[in-house]
Amino acid sequence: MRKRKRAALGFLLGSAALLAVGGCRTVMPAVDGGQLSYFTPPAPDDAWSRKIRGWQQRELGAPSGPAPVGAQPPRLDPAEHGSLRDNYNEFLVERKRQVASELAVWIQEQSRDHYIPDGPVDHWATFEETLRNNGDDCDGLELLAYHFLRELGFREDEVYRAIVVRPADGQHHMVTLWFETPNDPWVIDPTGAMTTGMPRMSQVPGWKAIKVFSEKRDFTVAPSQLSTAQR
């Protein structure tokens, strides 16, 4: 019995020591997840909140005061271990392209069953109207692609709705543009009327973008100053 008590005491002291140093491998007793409130404001003397606030300030780029002695972890040499920053950025670009490419295929599949031609008036549906009506034409179906990318974390300044035109016959169309780079966005066409797959705008001959917009912003597509100067 005495050995069991000593073992239990040793376990508790070891767990407390790990918690005190904030280790990632802290062992805590299991709790019933169904009985928890995950968003309760912390107590004023919450020991973790101080550490959290320090990280929040650094993450947001705000001055957080001098770092505690010994707070800076050792740094691995990128020449020997590779660059974690480069690895992260490459993986991010790869996965974003994969998601966007799969979306382009999916939305065109959906348009085969959910395309509704315009009536006498060219009404631009909202996202909710498109879902409620179980379909729409290109300017409604395009919203599914636009909102999907935004909800998955694509930034507000890199995903836009776009009006494109085919100068040969004046045909207008609505697509989603993803600006991975500033001057040659990827095109996601909801119906396939302009293109299939996910090409860059420069790879789609016969079409030109004339407007780029979102819920909050509105831009006209015009020749860049560099292009004008070269002419």
mmCIF file of the C-alpha atoms, coordinates in Angstrom:
data_MODEL
# 
_entry.id   MODEL 
# 
loop_
_atom_site.group_PDB 
_atom_site.id 
_atom_site.type_symbol 
_atom_site.label_atom_id 
_atom_site.label_alt_id 
_atom_site.label_comp_id 
_atom_site.label_asym_id 
_atom_site.label_entity_id 
_atom_site.label_seq_id 
_atom_site.pdbx_PDB_ins_code 
_atom_site.Cartn_x 
_atom_site.Cartn_y 
_atom_site.Cartn_z 
_atom_site.occupancy 
_atom_site.B_iso_or_equiv 
_atom_site.pdbx_formal_charge 
_atom_site.auth_seq_id 
_atom_site.auth_comp_id 
_atom_site.auth_asym_id 
_atom_site.auth_atom_id 
_atom_site.pdbx_PDB_model_num 
ATOM 1   C CA . MET A 1 1   ? 0.000   0.000  0.000   1.00 0.00 ? 1   MET A CA 1 
ATOM 2   C CA . ARG A 1 2   ? 2.815   2.390  0.912   1.00 0.00 ? 2   ARG A CA 1 
ATOM 3   C CA . LYS A 1 3   ? 4.495   1.735  -2.456  1.00 0.00 ? 3   LYS A CA 1 
ATOM 4   C CA . ARG A 1 4   ? 1.254   2.567  -4.283  1.00 0.00 ? 4   ARG A CA 1 
ATOM 5   C CA . LYS A 1 5   ? 0.926   5.845  -2.398  1.00 0.00 ? 5   LYS A CA 1 
ATOM 6   C CA . ARG A 1 6   ? 4.496   6.761  -3.255  1.00 0.00 ? 6   ARG A CA 1 
ATOM 7   C CA . ALA A 1 7   ? 3.931   5.912  -6.915  1.00 0.00 ? 7   ALA A CA 1 
ATOM 8   C CA . ALA A 1 8   ? 0.749   7.999  -7.023  1.00 0.00 ? 8   ALA A CA 1 
ATOM 9   C CA . LEU A 1 9   ? 2.495   10.905 -5.322  1.00 0.00 ? 9   LEU A CA 1 
ATOM 10  C CA . GLY A 1 10  ? 5.392   10.661 -7.752  1.00 0.00 ? 10  GLY A CA 1 
ATOM 11  C CA . PHE A 1 11  ? 2.996   10.737 -10.714 1.00 0.00 ? 11  PHE A CA 1 
ATOM 12  C CA . LEU A 1 12  ? 1.209   13.820 -9.398  1.00 0.00 ? 12  LEU A CA 1 
ATOM 13  C CA . LEU A 1 13  ? 4.462   15.653 -8.697  1.00 0.00 ? 13  LEU A CA 1 
ATOM 14  C CA . GLY A 1 14  ? 5.798   14.773 -12.143 1.00 0.00 ? 14  GLY A CA 1 
ATOM 15  C CA . SER A 1 15  ? 2.633   16.016 -13.849 1.00 0.00 ? 15  SER A CA 1 
ATOM 16  C CA . ALA A 1 16  ? 2.751   19.239 -11.860 1.00 0.00 ? 16  ALA A CA 1 
ATOM 17  C CA . ALA A 1 17  ? 6.363   19.814 -12.869 1.00 0.00 ? 17  ALA A CA 1 
ATOM 18  C CA . LEU A 1 18  ? 5.551   19.341 -16.552 1.00 0.00 ? 18  LEU A CA 1 
ATOM 19  C CA . LEU A 1 19  ? 2.618   21.720 -16.306 1.00 0.00 ? 19  LEU A CA 1 
ATOM 20  C CA . ALA A 1 20  ? 4.773   24.334 -14.601 1.00 0.00 ? 20  ALA A CA 1 
ATOM 21  C CA . VAL A 1 21  ? 7.225   24.488 -17.506 1.00 0.00 ? 21  VAL A CA 1 
ATOM 22  C CA . GLY A 1 22  ? 4.444   24.463 -20.099 1.00 0.00 ? 22  GLY A CA 1 
ATOM 23  C CA . GLY A 1 23  ? 5.618   21.309 -21.831 1.00 0.00 ? 23  GLY A CA 1 
ATOM 24  C CA . CYS A 1 24  ? 3.757   19.955 -24.872 1.00 0.00 ? 24  CYS A CA 1 
ATOM 25  C CA . ARG A 1 25  ? 3.653   16.478 -23.341 1.00 0.00 ? 25  ARG A CA 1 
ATOM 26  C CA . THR A 1 26  ? 1.802   17.443 -20.196 1.00 0.00 ? 26  THR A CA 1 
ATOM 27  C CA . VAL A 1 27  ? -0.361  14.575 -18.941 1.00 0.00 ? 27  VAL A CA 1 
ATOM 28  C CA . MET A 1 28  ? -3.746  15.742 -17.713 1.00 0.00 ? 28  MET A CA 1 
ATOM 29  C CA . PRO A 1 29  ? -6.681  13.668 -16.471 1.00 0.00 ? 29  PRO A CA 1 
ATOM 30  C CA . ALA A 1 30  ? -9.392  12.985 -19.027 1.00 0.00 ? 30  ALA A CA 1 
ATOM 31  C CA . VAL A 1 31  ? -12.660 14.914 -18.753 1.00 0.00 ? 31  VAL A CA 1 
ATOM 32  C CA . ASP A 1 32  ? -16.087 14.454 -20.255 1.00 0.00 ? 32  ASP A CA 1 
ATOM 33  C CA . GLY A 1 33  ? -16.087 16.606 -23.414 1.00 0.00 ? 33  GLY A CA 1 
ATOM 34  C CA . GLY A 1 34  ? -19.871 16.813 -23.368 1.00 0.00 ? 34  GLY A CA 1 
ATOM 35  C CA . GLN A 1 35  ? -19.868 18.755 -20.091 1.00 0.00 ? 35  GLN A CA 1 
ATOM 36  C CA . LEU A 1 36  ? -17.418 21.511 -21.076 1.00 0.00 ? 36  LEU A CA 1 
ATOM 37  C CA . SER A 1 37  ? -17.920 25.146 -22.017 1.00 0.00 ? 37  SER A CA 1 
ATOM 38  C CA . TYR A 1 38  ? -15.020 25.887 -24.332 1.00 0.00 ? 38  TYR A CA 1 
ATOM 39  C CA . PHE A 1 39  ? -15.378 29.681 -24.478 1.00 0.00 ? 39  PHE A CA 1 
ATOM 40  C CA . THR A 1 40  ? -15.543 30.802 -20.854 1.00 0.00 ? 40  THR A CA 1 
ATOM 41  C CA . PRO A 1 41  ? -13.653 34.076 -20.172 1.00 0.00 ? 41  PRO A CA 1 
ATOM 42  C CA . PRO A 1 42  ? -10.488 33.337 -18.161 1.00 0.00 ? 42  PRO A CA 1 
ATOM 43  C CA . ALA A 1 43  ? -10.080 34.316 -14.528 1.00 0.00 ? 43  ALA A CA 1 
ATOM 44  C CA . PRO A 1 44  ? -7.925  37.426 -13.899 1.00 0.00 ? 44  PRO A CA 1 
ATOM 45  C CA . ASP A 1 45  ? -5.188  35.307 -12.330 1.00 0.00 ? 45  ASP A CA 1 
ATOM 46  C CA . ASP A 1 46  ? -5.220  32.574 -15.007 1.00 0.00 ? 46  ASP A CA 1 
ATOM 47  C CA . ALA A 1 47  ? -1.602  31.415 -15.253 1.00 0.00 ? 47  ALA A CA 1 
ATOM 48  C CA . TRP A 1 48  ? -1.879  30.474 -18.932 1.00 0.00 ? 48  TRP A CA 1 
ATOM 49  C CA . SER A 1 49  ? -3.476  33.736 -20.070 1.00 0.00 ? 49  SER A CA 1 
ATOM 50  C CA . ARG A 1 50  ? -0.301  35.709 -19.440 1.00 0.00 ? 50  ARG A CA 1 
ATOM 51  C CA . LYS A 1 51  ? 1.670   33.400 -21.720 1.00 0.00 ? 51  LYS A CA 1 
ATOM 52  C CA . ILE A 1 52  ? -1.112  33.473 -24.308 1.00 0.00 ? 52  ILE A CA 1 
ATOM 53  C CA . ARG A 1 53  ? -1.185  37.293 -24.323 1.00 0.00 ? 53  ARG A CA 1 
ATOM 54  C CA . GLY A 1 54  ? 2.562   37.425 -24.869 1.00 0.00 ? 54  GLY A CA 1 
ATOM 55  C CA . TRP A 1 55  ? 2.281   35.130 -27.877 1.00 0.00 ? 55  TRP A CA 1 
ATOM 56  C CA . GLN A 1 56  ? -0.707  37.079 -29.260 1.00 0.00 ? 56  GLN A CA 1 
ATOM 57  C CA . GLN A 1 57  ? 1.260   40.321 -29.158 1.00 0.00 ? 57  GLN A CA 1 
ATOM 58  C CA . ARG A 1 58  ? 4.253   38.789 -30.908 1.00 0.00 ? 58  ARG A CA 1 
ATOM 59  C CA . GLU A 1 59  ? 2.069   37.057 -33.508 1.00 0.00 ? 59  GLU A CA 1 
ATOM 60  C CA . LEU A 1 60  ? 0.359   40.354 -34.348 1.00 0.00 ? 60  LEU A CA 1 
ATOM 61  C CA . GLY A 1 61  ? 3.656   42.201 -34.489 1.00 0.00 ? 61  GLY A CA 1 
ATOM 62  C CA . ALA A 1 62  ? 3.024   44.352 -31.427 1.00 0.00 ? 62  ALA A CA 1 
ATOM 63  C CA . PRO A 1 63  ? 5.782   45.051 -28.895 1.00 0.00 ? 63  PRO A CA 1 
ATOM 64  C CA . SER A 1 64  ? 5.484   42.635 -26.010 1.00 0.00 ? 64  SER A CA 1 
ATOM 65  C CA . GLY A 1 65  ? 8.355   43.728 -23.780 1.00 0.00 ? 65  GLY A CA 1 
ATOM 66  C CA . PRO A 1 66  ? 11.639  41.923 -23.214 1.00 0.00 ? 66  PRO A CA 1 
ATOM 67  C CA . ALA A 1 67  ? 11.580  38.167 -23.614 1.00 0.00 ? 67  ALA A CA 1 
ATOM 68  C CA . PRO A 1 68  ? 12.236  36.125 -20.471 1.00 0.00 ? 68  PRO A CA 1 
ATOM 69  C CA . VAL A 1 69  ? 15.762  34.833 -20.019 1.00 0.00 ? 69  VAL A CA 1 
ATOM 70  C CA . GLY A 1 70  ? 16.150  31.580 -21.899 1.00 0.00 ? 70  GLY A CA 1 
ATOM 71  C CA . ALA A 1 71  ? 12.902  32.105 -23.837 1.00 0.00 ? 71  ALA A CA 1 
ATOM 72  C CA . GLN A 1 72  ? 14.554  32.027 -27.266 1.00 0.00 ? 72  GLN A CA 1 
ATOM 73  C CA . PRO A 1 73  ? 14.785  28.430 -28.501 1.00 0.00 ? 73  PRO A CA 1 
ATOM 74  C CA . PRO A 1 74  ? 17.856  27.175 -30.380 1.00 0.00 ? 74  PRO A CA 1 
ATOM 75  C CA . ARG A 1 75  ? 17.882  27.701 -34.143 1.00 0.00 ? 75  ARG A CA 1 
ATOM 76  C CA . LEU A 1 76  ? 18.602  24.966 -36.672 1.00 0.00 ? 76  LEU A CA 1 
ATOM 77  C CA . ASP A 1 77  ? 20.860  25.810 -39.601 1.00 0.00 ? 77  ASP A CA 1 
ATOM 78  C CA . PRO A 1 78  ? 18.770  25.862 -42.846 1.00 0.00 ? 78  PRO A CA 1 
ATOM 79  C CA . ALA A 1 79  ? 21.847  24.823 -44.808 1.00 0.00 ? 79  ALA A CA 1 
ATOM 80  C CA . GLU A 1 80  ? 21.915  21.567 -42.874 1.00 0.00 ? 80  GLU A CA 1 
ATOM 81  C CA . HIS A 1 81  ? 18.234  20.958 -42.159 1.00 0.00 ? 81  HIS A CA 1 
ATOM 82  C CA . GLY A 1 82  ? 16.522  22.753 -45.048 1.00 0.00 ? 82  GLY A CA 1 
ATOM 83  C CA . SER A 1 83  ? 14.350  25.860 -44.734 1.00 0.00 ? 83  SER A CA 1 
ATOM 84  C CA . LEU A 1 84  ? 11.137  25.278 -42.793 1.00 0.00 ? 84  LEU A CA 1 
ATOM 85  C CA . ARG A 1 85  ? 9.761   28.555 -44.186 1.00 0.00 ? 85  ARG A CA 1 
ATOM 86  C CA . ASP A 1 86  ? 10.372  27.448 -47.779 1.00 0.00 ? 86  ASP A CA 1 
ATOM 87  C CA . ASN A 1 87  ? 8.940   23.998 -47.076 1.00 0.00 ? 87  ASN A CA 1 
ATOM 88  C CA . TYR A 1 88  ? 5.812   25.539 -45.560 1.00 0.00 ? 88  TYR A CA 1 
ATOM 89  C CA . ASN A 1 89  ? 5.289   27.968 -48.448 1.00 0.00 ? 89  ASN A CA 1 
ATOM 90  C CA . GLU A 1 90  ? 5.801   25.262 -51.069 1.00 0.00 ? 90  GLU A CA 1 
ATOM 91  C CA . PHE A 1 91  ? 3.358   22.930 -49.325 1.00 0.00 ? 91  PHE A CA 1 
ATOM 92  C CA . LEU A 1 92  ? 0.813   25.752 -48.973 1.00 0.00 ? 92  LEU A CA 1 
ATOM 93  C CA . VAL A 1 93  ? 0.976   26.657 -52.669 1.00 0.00 ? 93  VAL A CA 1 
ATOM 94  C CA . GLU A 1 94  ? 0.744   23.007 -53.681 1.00 0.00 ? 94  GLU A CA 1 
ATOM 95  C CA . ARG A 1 95  ? -2.314  22.323 -51.546 1.00 0.00 ? 95  ARG A CA 1 
ATOM 96  C CA . LYS A 1 96  ? -4.100  25.543 -52.523 1.00 0.00 ? 96  LYS A CA 1 
ATOM 97  C CA . ARG A 1 97  ? -3.645  24.731 -56.188 1.00 0.00 ? 97  ARG A CA 1 
ATOM 98  C CA . GLN A 1 98  ? -4.904  21.208 -55.597 1.00 0.00 ? 98  GLN A CA 1 
ATOM 99  C CA . VAL A 1 99  ? -8.020  22.455 -53.799 1.00 0.00 ? 99  VAL A CA 1 
ATOM 100 C CA . ALA A 1 100 ? -8.769  25.103 -56.424 1.00 0.00 ? 100 ALA A CA 1 
ATOM 101 C CA . SER A 1 101 ? -8.268  22.630 -59.262 1.00 0.00 ? 101 SER A CA 1 
ATOM 102 C CA . GLU A 1 102 ? -10.618 20.103 -57.661 1.00 0.00 ? 102 GLU A CA 1 
ATOM 103 C CA . LEU A 1 103 ? -13.148 22.887 -57.140 1.00 0.00 ? 103 LEU A CA 1 
ATOM 104 C CA . ALA A 1 104 ? -13.058 23.754 -60.851 1.00 0.00 ? 104 ALA A CA 1 
ATOM 105 C CA . VAL A 1 105 ? -13.977 20.174 -61.742 1.00 0.00 ? 105 VAL A CA 1 
ATOM 106 C CA . TRP A 1 106 ? -16.663 19.956 -59.051 1.00 0.00 ? 106 TRP A CA 1 
ATOM 107 C CA . ILE A 1 107 ? -18.477 23.190 -59.904 1.00 0.00 ? 107 ILE A CA 1 
ATOM 108 C CA . GLN A 1 108 ? -18.697 22.280 -63.594 1.00 0.00 ? 108 GLN A CA 1 
ATOM 109 C CA . GLU A 1 109 ? -20.159 18.907 -62.629 1.00 0.00 ? 109 GLU A CA 1 
ATOM 110 C CA . GLN A 1 110 ? -22.757 20.684 -60.490 1.00 0.00 ? 110 GLN A CA 1 
ATOM 111 C CA . SER A 1 111 ? -23.651 23.081 -63.293 1.00 0.00 ? 111 SER A CA 1 
ATOM 112 C CA . ARG A 1 112 ? -24.812 20.193 -65.477 1.00 0.00 ? 112 ARG A CA 1 
ATOM 113 C CA . ASP A 1 113 ? -27.661 19.522 -63.037 1.00 0.00 ? 113 ASP A CA 1 
ATOM 114 C CA . HIS A 1 114 ? -28.217 22.973 -61.539 1.00 0.00 ? 114 HIS A CA 1 
ATOM 115 C CA . TYR A 1 115 ? -27.913 25.435 -64.430 1.00 0.00 ? 115 TYR A CA 1 
ATOM 116 C CA . ILE A 1 116 ? -31.013 27.621 -64.767 1.00 0.00 ? 116 ILE A CA 1 
ATOM 117 C CA . PRO A 1 117 ? -31.075 29.972 -67.772 1.00 0.00 ? 117 PRO A CA 1 
ATOM 118 C CA . ASP A 1 118 ? -31.841 33.628 -67.162 1.00 0.00 ? 118 ASP A CA 1 
ATOM 119 C CA . GLY A 1 119 ? -35.370 34.908 -67.572 1.00 0.00 ? 119 GLY A CA 1 
ATOM 120 C CA . PRO A 1 120 ? -36.301 38.178 -69.315 1.00 0.00 ? 120 PRO A CA 1 
ATOM 121 C CA . VAL A 1 121 ? -34.265 40.089 -66.709 1.00 0.00 ? 121 VAL A CA 1 
ATOM 122 C CA . ASP A 1 122 ? -30.602 39.300 -65.968 1.00 0.00 ? 122 ASP A CA 1 
ATOM 123 C CA . HIS A 1 123 ? -30.945 38.981 -62.197 1.00 0.00 ? 123 HIS A CA 1 
ATOM 124 C CA . TRP A 1 124 ? -27.724 38.465 -60.264 1.00 0.00 ? 124 TRP A CA 1 
ATOM 125 C CA . ALA A 1 125 ? -28.590 36.047 -57.495 1.00 0.00 ? 125 ALA A CA 1 
ATOM 126 C CA . THR A 1 126 ? -27.009 36.127 -54.072 1.00 0.00 ? 126 THR A CA 1 
ATOM 127 C CA . PHE A 1 127 ? -25.251 33.072 -52.682 1.00 0.00 ? 127 PHE A CA 1 
ATOM 128 C CA . GLU A 1 128 ? -28.260 32.254 -50.508 1.00 0.00 ? 128 GLU A CA 1 
ATOM 129 C CA . GLU A 1 129 ? -30.699 32.711 -53.424 1.00 0.00 ? 129 GLU A CA 1 
ATOM 130 C CA . THR A 1 130 ? -28.644 30.310 -55.540 1.00 0.00 ? 130 THR A CA 1 
ATOM 131 C CA . LEU A 1 131 ? -28.746 27.639 -52.848 1.00 0.00 ? 131 LEU A CA 1 
ATOM 132 C CA . ARG A 1 132 ? -32.425 28.218 -52.088 1.00 0.00 ? 132 ARG A CA 1 
ATOM 133 C CA . ASN A 1 133 ? -33.395 28.014 -55.777 1.00 0.00 ? 133 ASN A CA 1 
ATOM 134 C CA . ASN A 1 134 ? -31.214 24.910 -56.199 1.00 0.00 ? 134 ASN A CA 1 
ATOM 135 C CA . GLY A 1 135 ? -29.364 26.503 -59.095 1.00 0.00 ? 135 GLY A CA 1 
ATOM 136 C CA . ASP A 1 136 ? -28.824 29.556 -61.276 1.00 0.00 ? 136 ASP A CA 1 
ATOM 137 C CA . ASP A 1 137 ? -26.966 30.639 -64.384 1.00 0.00 ? 137 ASP A CA 1 
ATOM 138 C CA . CYS A 1 138 ? -23.239 31.426 -64.454 1.00 0.00 ? 138 CYS A CA 1 
ATOM 139 C CA . ASP A 1 139 ? -23.399 34.462 -62.171 1.00 0.00 ? 139 ASP A CA 1 
ATOM 140 C CA . GLY A 1 140 ? -25.140 32.472 -59.444 1.00 0.00 ? 140 GLY A CA 1 
ATOM 141 C CA . LEU A 1 141 ? -23.205 29.221 -59.773 1.00 0.00 ? 141 LEU A CA 1 
ATOM 142 C CA . GLU A 1 142 ? -19.941 31.175 -59.767 1.00 0.00 ? 142 GLU A CA 1 
ATOM 143 C CA . LEU A 1 143 ? -20.729 32.245 -56.211 1.00 0.00 ? 143 LEU A CA 1 
ATOM 144 C CA . LEU A 1 144 ? -20.283 28.659 -55.036 1.00 0.00 ? 144 LEU A CA 1 
ATOM 145 C CA . ALA A 1 145 ? -16.686 28.683 -56.251 1.00 0.00 ? 145 ALA A CA 1 
ATOM 146 C CA . TYR A 1 146 ? -16.047 32.161 -54.872 1.00 0.00 ? 146 TYR A CA 1 
ATOM 147 C CA . HIS A 1 147 ? -17.479 31.418 -51.425 1.00 0.00 ? 147 HIS A CA 1 
ATOM 148 C CA . PHE A 1 148 ? -15.833 28.005 -51.250 1.00 0.00 ? 148 PHE A CA 1 
ATOM 149 C CA . LEU A 1 149 ? -12.360 29.467 -51.661 1.00 0.00 ? 149 LEU A CA 1 
ATOM 150 C CA . ARG A 1 150 ? -13.055 32.255 -49.187 1.00 0.00 ? 150 ARG A CA 1 
ATOM 151 C CA . GLU A 1 151 ? -14.432 29.850 -46.588 1.00 0.00 ? 151 GLU A CA 1 
ATOM 152 C CA . LEU A 1 152 ? -11.356 27.652 -46.944 1.00 0.00 ? 152 LEU A CA 1 
ATOM 153 C CA . GLY A 1 153 ? -9.120  30.575 -46.064 1.00 0.00 ? 153 GLY A CA 1 
ATOM 154 C CA . PHE A 1 154 ? -8.146  32.084 -49.408 1.00 0.00 ? 154 PHE A CA 1 
ATOM 155 C CA . ARG A 1 155 ? -7.541  35.754 -48.678 1.00 0.00 ? 155 ARG A CA 1 
ATOM 156 C CA . GLU A 1 156 ? -10.014 38.499 -49.502 1.00 0.00 ? 156 GLU A CA 1 
ATOM 157 C CA . ASP A 1 157 ? -7.442  40.235 -51.698 1.00 0.00 ? 157 ASP A CA 1 
ATOM 158 C CA . GLU A 1 158 ? -6.646  37.165 -53.825 1.00 0.00 ? 158 GLU A CA 1 
ATOM 159 C CA . VAL A 1 159 ? -10.095 35.805 -54.782 1.00 0.00 ? 159 VAL A CA 1 
ATOM 160 C CA . TYR A 1 160 ? -12.538 37.857 -56.849 1.00 0.00 ? 160 TYR A CA 1 
ATOM 161 C CA . ARG A 1 161 ? -15.579 37.511 -59.023 1.00 0.00 ? 161 ARG A CA 1 
ATOM 162 C CA . ALA A 1 162 ? -14.935 38.630 -62.589 1.00 0.00 ? 162 ALA A CA 1 
ATOM 163 C CA . ILE A 1 163 ? -16.964 39.623 -65.625 1.00 0.00 ? 163 ILE A CA 1 
ATOM 164 C CA . VAL A 1 164 ? -15.295 38.446 -68.814 1.00 0.00 ? 164 VAL A CA 1 
ATOM 165 C CA . VAL A 1 165 ? -16.228 39.100 -72.424 1.00 0.00 ? 165 VAL A CA 1 
ATOM 166 C CA . ARG A 1 166 ? -15.532 37.394 -75.737 1.00 0.00 ? 166 ARG A CA 1 
ATOM 167 C CA . PRO A 1 167 ? -14.893 40.301 -78.125 1.00 0.00 ? 167 PRO A CA 1 
ATOM 168 C CA . ALA A 1 168 ? -15.599 38.170 -81.191 1.00 0.00 ? 168 ALA A CA 1 
ATOM 169 C CA . ASP A 1 169 ? -19.334 38.063 -80.451 1.00 0.00 ? 169 ASP A CA 1 
ATOM 170 C CA . GLY A 1 170 ? -19.821 40.202 -77.319 1.00 0.00 ? 170 GLY A CA 1 
ATOM 171 C CA . GLN A 1 171 ? -20.686 37.205 -75.123 1.00 0.00 ? 171 GLN A CA 1 
ATOM 172 C CA . HIS A 1 172 ? -20.388 37.991 -71.395 1.00 0.00 ? 172 HIS A CA 1 
ATOM 173 C CA . HIS A 1 173 ? -19.700 35.462 -68.674 1.00 0.00 ? 173 HIS A CA 1 
ATOM 174 C CA . MET A 1 174 ? -18.952 35.286 -64.922 1.00 0.00 ? 174 MET A CA 1 
ATOM 175 C CA . VAL A 1 175 ? -15.960 33.424 -63.494 1.00 0.00 ? 175 VAL A CA 1 
ATOM 176 C CA . THR A 1 176 ? -13.881 33.282 -60.326 1.00 0.00 ? 176 THR A CA 1 
ATOM 177 C CA . LEU A 1 177 ? -10.316 34.584 -60.471 1.00 0.00 ? 177 LEU A CA 1 
ATOM 178 C CA . TRP A 1 178 ? -7.688  33.478 -57.977 1.00 0.00 ? 178 TRP A CA 1 
ATOM 179 C CA . PHE A 1 179 ? -4.744  35.876 -57.927 1.00 0.00 ? 179 PHE A CA 1 
ATOM 180 C CA . GLU A 1 180 ? -1.924  33.667 -56.736 1.00 0.00 ? 180 GLU A CA 1 
ATOM 181 C CA . THR A 1 181 ? 0.226   36.213 -58.582 1.00 0.00 ? 181 THR A CA 1 
ATOM 182 C CA . PRO A 1 182 ? -0.908  39.802 -59.231 1.00 0.00 ? 182 PRO A CA 1 
ATOM 183 C CA . ASN A 1 183 ? -1.022  39.910 -63.035 1.00 0.00 ? 183 ASN A CA 1 
ATOM 184 C CA . ASP A 1 184 ? -2.087  36.493 -64.311 1.00 0.00 ? 184 ASP A CA 1 
ATOM 185 C CA . PRO A 1 185 ? -4.823  34.889 -62.178 1.00 0.00 ? 185 PRO A CA 1 
ATOM 186 C CA . TRP A 1 186 ? -6.113  31.339 -62.297 1.00 0.00 ? 186 TRP A CA 1 
ATOM 187 C CA . VAL A 1 187 ? -9.584  31.000 -63.864 1.00 0.00 ? 187 VAL A CA 1 
ATOM 188 C CA . ILE A 1 188 ? -12.357 28.870 -62.363 1.00 0.00 ? 188 ILE A CA 1 
ATOM 189 C CA . ASP A 1 189 ? -15.275 28.764 -64.799 1.00 0.00 ? 189 ASP A CA 1 
ATOM 190 C CA . PRO A 1 190 ? -18.509 27.535 -63.167 1.00 0.00 ? 190 PRO A CA 1 
ATOM 191 C CA . THR A 1 191 ? -20.090 26.227 -66.357 1.00 0.00 ? 191 THR A CA 1 
ATOM 192 C CA . GLY A 1 192 ? -17.242 25.555 -68.778 1.00 0.00 ? 192 GLY A CA 1 
ATOM 193 C CA . ALA A 1 193 ? -18.501 28.119 -71.281 1.00 0.00 ? 193 ALA A CA 1 
ATOM 194 C CA . MET A 1 194 ? -15.121 29.862 -71.263 1.00 0.00 ? 194 MET A CA 1 
ATOM 195 C CA . THR A 1 195 ? -12.731 27.093 -70.270 1.00 0.00 ? 195 THR A CA 1 
ATOM 196 C CA . THR A 1 196 ? -12.394 23.791 -68.444 1.00 0.00 ? 196 THR A CA 1 
ATOM 197 C CA . GLY A 1 197 ? -9.847  22.860 -65.825 1.00 0.00 ? 197 GLY A CA 1 
ATOM 198 C CA . MET A 1 198 ? -8.041  25.738 -64.140 1.00 0.00 ? 198 MET A CA 1 
ATOM 199 C CA . PRO A 1 199 ? -5.872  27.652 -66.616 1.00 0.00 ? 199 PRO A CA 1 
ATOM 200 C CA . ARG A 1 200 ? -4.347  31.057 -66.091 1.00 0.00 ? 200 ARG A CA 1 
ATOM 201 C CA . MET A 1 201 ? -6.106  33.980 -67.733 1.00 0.00 ? 201 MET A CA 1 
ATOM 202 C CA . SER A 1 202 ? -3.259  34.338 -70.229 1.00 0.00 ? 202 SER A CA 1 
ATOM 203 C CA . GLN A 1 203 ? -3.916  30.759 -71.371 1.00 0.00 ? 203 GLN A CA 1 
ATOM 204 C CA . VAL A 1 204 ? -7.520  31.429 -72.408 1.00 0.00 ? 204 VAL A CA 1 
ATOM 205 C CA . PRO A 1 205 ? -7.478  33.027 -75.878 1.00 0.00 ? 205 PRO A CA 1 
ATOM 206 C CA . GLY A 1 206 ? -10.450 34.971 -77.131 1.00 0.00 ? 206 GLY A CA 1 
ATOM 207 C CA . TRP A 1 207 ? -11.640 36.203 -73.728 1.00 0.00 ? 207 TRP A CA 1 
ATOM 208 C CA . LYS A 1 208 ? -10.758 39.275 -71.672 1.00 0.00 ? 208 LYS A CA 1 
ATOM 209 C CA . ALA A 1 209 ? -11.671 40.351 -68.159 1.00 0.00 ? 209 ALA A CA 1 
ATOM 210 C CA . ILE A 1 210 ? -13.406 43.715 -67.861 1.00 0.00 ? 210 ILE A CA 1 
ATOM 211 C CA . LYS A 1 211 ? -14.489 43.861 -64.193 1.00 0.00 ? 211 LYS A CA 1 
ATOM 212 C CA . VAL A 1 212 ? -13.133 42.365 -60.975 1.00 0.00 ? 212 VAL A CA 1 
ATOM 213 C CA . PHE A 1 213 ? -15.167 42.697 -57.777 1.00 0.00 ? 213 PHE A CA 1 
ATOM 214 C CA . SER A 1 214 ? -16.250 41.272 -54.434 1.00 0.00 ? 214 SER A CA 1 
ATOM 215 C CA . GLU A 1 215 ? -18.885 42.104 -51.825 1.00 0.00 ? 215 GLU A CA 1 
ATOM 216 C CA . LYS A 1 216 ? -16.874 45.167 -50.827 1.00 0.00 ? 216 LYS A CA 1 
ATOM 217 C CA . ARG A 1 217 ? -14.649 46.111 -53.763 1.00 0.00 ? 217 ARG A CA 1 
ATOM 218 C CA . ASP A 1 218 ? -15.088 47.012 -57.437 1.00 0.00 ? 218 ASP A CA 1 
ATOM 219 C CA . PHE A 1 219 ? -12.321 47.353 -60.029 1.00 0.00 ? 219 PHE A CA 1 
ATOM 220 C CA . THR A 1 220 ? -12.202 47.982 -63.771 1.00 0.00 ? 220 THR A CA 1 
ATOM 221 C CA . VAL A 1 221 ? -9.638  45.982 -65.722 1.00 0.00 ? 221 VAL A CA 1 
ATOM 222 C CA . ALA A 1 222 ? -7.410  48.331 -67.723 1.00 0.00 ? 222 ALA A CA 1 
ATOM 223 C CA . PRO A 1 223 ? -3.993  48.131 -69.399 1.00 0.00 ? 223 PRO A CA 1 
ATOM 224 C CA . SER A 1 224 ? -1.226  48.423 -66.839 1.00 0.00 ? 224 SER A CA 1 
ATOM 225 C CA . GLN A 1 225 ? 1.080   51.432 -66.941 1.00 0.00 ? 225 GLN A CA 1 
ATOM 226 C CA . LEU A 1 226 ? 3.915   49.122 -67.963 1.00 0.00 ? 226 LEU A CA 1 
ATOM 227 C CA . SER A 1 227 ? 1.900   47.739 -70.886 1.00 0.00 ? 227 SER A CA 1 
ATOM 228 C CA . THR A 1 228 ? 0.905   51.242 -71.974 1.00 0.00 ? 228 THR A CA 1 
ATOM 229 C CA . ALA A 1 229 ? 4.510   52.423 -71.811 1.00 0.00 ? 229 ALA A CA 1 
ATOM 230 C CA . GLN A 1 230 ? 5.675   49.465 -73.904 1.00 0.00 ? 230 GLN A CA 1 
ATOM 231 C CA . ARG A 1 231 ? 3.182   50.366 -76.619 1.00 0.00 ? 231 ARG A CA 1 
# 
